[in-house]
Each structure stands twice: as structure tokens, then as C-alpha cells.
Amino acid sequence: MTFERSLITLLDETERRLEETEGRNTQEEMEEDAAPQE
């Protein structure tokens, strides 16, 4: 495995984890908004 190849793999993995984290945060925010604000 070349250095560039491992860098690309690392970037892909990081990007996927970021998307997963953002997806969870968005879901939590939507649930909070759905709750009554009274």
C-alpha cells in the first residue's frame, strides 16, 4: 500500500465518521424540536 493510498483511505474513513456524527446530531435536534416547548 502506497503512502498516497493510505492517506486516501484515511480521508474516506474520516469523512464517513463525520457524516455519521452529523446524521445523529440532526436526528437529536429534530426530536427536540418535535417536543412541546411549554
PDB file of N, CA and C in Angstrom:
ATOM      1  N   MET A   1       0.852  -1.197   0.000  1.00  0.00           N
ATOM      2  CA  MET A   1       0.000   0.000   0.000  1.00  0.00           C
ATOM      3  C   MET A   1       0.889   1.249   0.000  1.00  0.00           C
ATOM      4  N   THR A   2       0.653   2.137  -0.954  1.00  0.00           N
ATOM      5  CA  THR A   2       1.460   3.351  -1.036  1.00  0.00           C
ATOM      6  C   THR A   2       1.007   4.362   0.003  1.00  0.00           C
ATOM      7  N   PHE A   3       1.862   5.357   0.221  1.00  0.00           N
ATOM      8  CA  PHE A   3       1.544   6.406   1.193  1.00  0.00           C
ATOM      9  C   PHE A   3       0.278   7.150   0.775  1.00  0.00           C
ATOM     10  N   GLU A   4       0.186   7.498  -0.522  1.00  0.00           N
ATOM     11  CA  GLU A   4      -0.992   8.216  -1.013  1.00  0.00           C
ATOM     12  C   GLU A   4      -2.261   7.392  -0.832  1.00  0.00           C
ATOM     13  N   ARG A   5      -2.143   6.103  -1.103  1.00  0.00           N
ATOM     14  CA  ARG A   5      -3.311   5.216  -0.991  1.00  0.00           C
ATOM     15  C   ARG A   5      -3.814   5.183   0.458  1.00  0.00           C
ATOM     16  N   SER A   6      -2.894   5.086   1.405  1.00  0.00           N
ATOM     17  CA  SER A   6      -3.305   5.039   2.811  1.00  0.00           C
ATOM     18  C   SER A   6      -3.890   6.378   3.249  1.00  0.00           C
ATOM     19  N   LEU A   7      -3.380   7.474   2.691  1.00  0.00           N
ATOM     20  CA  LEU A   7      -3.936   8.797   3.014  1.00  0.00           C
ATOM     21  C   LEU A   7      -5.376   8.898   2.529  1.00  0.00           C
ATOM     22  N   ILE A   8      -5.612   8.449   1.301  1.00  0.00           N
ATOM     23  CA  ILE A   8      -6.963   8.490   0.732  1.00  0.00           C
ATOM     24  C   ILE A   8      -7.910   7.631   1.565  1.00  0.00           C
ATOM     25  N   THR A   9      -7.454   6.458   1.956  1.00  0.00           N
ATOM     26  CA  THR A   9      -8.279   5.566   2.779  1.00  0.00           C
ATOM     27  C   THR A   9      -8.626   6.234   4.106  1.00  0.00           C
ATOM     28  N   LEU A  10      -7.641   6.884   4.703  1.00  0.00           N
ATOM     29  CA  LEU A  10      -7.848   7.566   5.979  1.00  0.00           C
ATOM     30  C   LEU A  10      -8.859   8.701   5.824  1.00  0.00           C
ATOM     31  N   LEU A  11      -8.737   9.454   4.744  1.00  0.00           N
ATOM     32  CA  LEU A  11      -9.668  10.557   4.490  1.00  0.00           C
ATOM     33  C   LEU A  11     -11.087  10.036   4.305  1.00  0.00           C
ATOM     34  N   ASP A  12     -11.233   8.969   3.530  1.00  0.00           N
ATOM     35  CA  ASP A  12     -12.555   8.384   3.304  1.00  0.00           C
ATOM     36  C   ASP A  12     -13.186   7.951   4.623  1.00  0.00           C
ATOM     37  N   GLU A  13     -12.381   7.333   5.468  1.00  0.00           N
ATOM     38  CA  GLU A  13     -12.878   6.848   6.757  1.00  0.00           C
ATOM     39  C   GLU A  13     -13.313   8.024   7.635  1.00  0.00           C
ATOM     40  N   THR A  14     -12.494   9.068   7.680  1.00  0.00           N
ATOM     41  CA  THR A  14     -12.805  10.250   8.490  1.00  0.00           C
ATOM     42  C   THR A  14     -14.089  10.904   8.004  1.00  0.00           C
ATOM     43  N   GLU A  15     -14.229  11.016   6.680  1.00  0.00           N
ATOM     44  CA  GLU A  15     -15.418  11.636   6.106  1.00  0.00           C
ATOM     45  C   GLU A  15     -16.670  10.854   6.476  1.00  0.00           C
ATOM     46  N   ARG A  16     -16.569   9.512   6.418  1.00  0.00           N
ATOM     47  CA  ARG A  16     -17.719   8.668   6.741  1.00  0.00           C
ATOM     48  C   ARG A  16     -18.116   8.848   8.208  1.00  0.00           C
ATOM     49  N   ARG A  17     -17.118   8.911   9.092  1.00  0.00           N
ATOM     50  CA  ARG A  17     -17.422   9.087  10.521  1.00  0.00           C
ATOM     51  C   ARG A  17     -18.067  10.438  10.776  1.00  0.00           C
ATOM     52  N   LEU A  18     -17.591  11.475  10.082  1.00  0.00           N
ATOM     53  CA  LEU A  18     -18.171  12.812  10.228  1.00  0.00           C
ATOM     54  C   LEU A  18     -19.634  12.800   9.810  1.00  0.00           C
ATOM     55  N   GLU A  19     -19.923  12.164   8.684  1.00  0.00           N
ATOM     56  CA  GLU A  19     -21.299  12.097   8.202  1.00  0.00           C
ATOM     57  C   GLU A  19     -22.184  11.356   9.193  1.00  0.00           C
ATOM     58  N   GLU A  20     -21.676  10.273   9.771  1.00  0.00           N
ATOM     59  CA  GLU A  20     -22.442   9.519  10.769  1.00  0.00           C
ATOM     60  C   GLU A  20     -22.746  10.402  11.975  1.00  0.00           C
ATOM     61  N   THR A  21     -21.740  11.144  12.441  1.00  0.00           N
ATOM     62  CA  THR A  21     -21.907  12.020  13.600  1.00  0.00           C
ATOM     63  C   THR A  21     -22.919  13.112  13.298  1.00  0.00           C
ATOM     64  N   GLU A  22     -22.817  13.737  12.129  1.00  0.00           N
ATOM     65  CA  GLU A  22     -23.753  14.792  11.754  1.00  0.00           C
ATOM     66  C   GLU A  22     -25.165  14.240  11.648  1.00  0.00           C
ATOM     67  N   GLY A  23     -25.308  13.046  11.125  1.00  0.00           N
ATOM     68  CA  GLY A  23     -26.621  12.422  10.993  1.00  0.00           C
ATOM     69  C   GLY A  23     -27.269  12.211  12.350  1.00  0.00           C
ATOM     70  N   ARG A  24     -26.478  11.768  13.328  1.00  0.00           N
ATOM     71  CA  ARG A  24     -27.002  11.567  14.685  1.00  0.00           C
ATOM     72  C   ARG A  24     -27.415  12.898  15.300  1.00  0.00           C
ATOM     73  N   ASN A  25     -26.592  13.925  15.143  1.00  0.00           N
ATOM     74  CA  ASN A  25     -26.890  15.233  15.716  1.00  0.00           C
ATOM     75  C   ASN A  25     -28.174  15.796  15.124  1.00  0.00           C
ATOM     76  N   THR A  26     -28.345  15.666  13.820  1.00  0.00           N
ATOM     77  CA  THR A  26     -29.544  16.169  13.153  1.00  0.00           C
ATOM     78  C   THR A  26     -30.776  15.458  13.694  1.00  0.00           C
ATOM     79  N   GLN A  27     -30.685  14.152  13.889  1.00  0.00           N
ATOM     80  CA  GLN A  27     -31.810  13.374  14.400  1.00  0.00           C
ATOM     81  C   GLN A  27     -32.185  13.863  15.798  1.00  0.00           C
ATOM     82  N   GLU A  28     -31.198  14.080  16.658  1.00  0.00           N
ATOM     83  CA  GLU A  28     -31.458  14.527  18.022  1.00  0.00           C
ATOM     84  C   GLU A  28     -32.116  15.902  18.022  1.00  0.00           C
ATOM     85  N   GLU A  29     -31.640  16.812  17.157  1.00  0.00           N
ATOM     86  CA  GLU A  29     -32.212  18.152  17.088  1.00  0.00           C
ATOM     87  C   GLU A  29     -33.665  18.095  16.648  1.00  0.00           C
ATOM     88  N   MET A  30     -33.973  17.237  15.677  1.00  0.00           N
ATOM     89  CA  MET A  30     -35.339  17.112  15.193  1.00  0.00           C
ATOM     90  C   MET A  30     -36.258  16.602  16.303  1.00  0.00           C
ATOM     91  N   GLU A  31     -35.772  15.655  17.091  1.00  0.00           N
ATOM     92  CA  GLU A  31     -36.574  15.116  18.190  1.00  0.00           C
ATOM     93  C   GLU A  31     -36.843  16.204  19.231  1.00  0.00           C
ATOM     94  N   GLU A  32     -35.835  17.037  19.503  1.00  0.00           N
ATOM     95  CA  GLU A  32     -36.014  18.120  20.472  1.00  0.00           C
ATOM     96  C   GLU A  32     -37.037  19.132  19.960  1.00  0.00           C
ATOM     97  N   ASP A  33     -36.977  19.457  18.664  1.00  0.00           N
ATOM     98  CA  ASP A  33     -37.913  20.415  18.080  1.00  0.00           C
ATOM     99  C   ASP A  33     -39.343  19.876  18.115  1.00  0.00           C
ATOM    100  N   ALA A  34     -39.491  18.565  18.015  1.00  0.00           N
ATOM    101  CA  ALA A  34     -40.819  17.956  17.982  1.00  0.00           C
ATOM    102  C   ALA A  34     -41.486  18.015  19.363  1.00  0.00           C
ATOM    103  N   ALA A  35     -40.682  18.111  20.419  1.00  0.00           N
ATOM    104  CA  ALA A  35     -41.236  18.152  21.776  1.00  0.00           C
ATOM    105  C   ALA A  35     -41.926  19.492  22.025  1.00  0.00           C
ATOM    106  N   PRO A  36     -43.021  19.479  22.778  1.00  0.00           N
ATOM    107  CA  PRO A  36     -43.725  20.737  23.100  1.00  0.00           C
ATOM    108  C   PRO A  36     -42.802  21.685  23.856  1.00  0.00           C
ATOM    109  N   GLN A  37     -42.883  22.970  23.546  1.00  0.00           N
ATOM    110  CA  GLN A  37     -41.962  23.952  24.134  1.00  0.00           C
ATOM    111  C   GLN A  37     -42.512  24.585  25.413  1.00  0.00           C
ATOM    112  N   GLU A  38     -43.695  24.174  25.853  1.00  0.00           N
ATOM    113  CA  GLU A  38     -44.308  24.805  27.036  1.00  0.00           C
ATOM    114  C   GLU A  38     -43.592  24.452  28.321  1.00  0.00           C
TER     115      GLU A  38
END
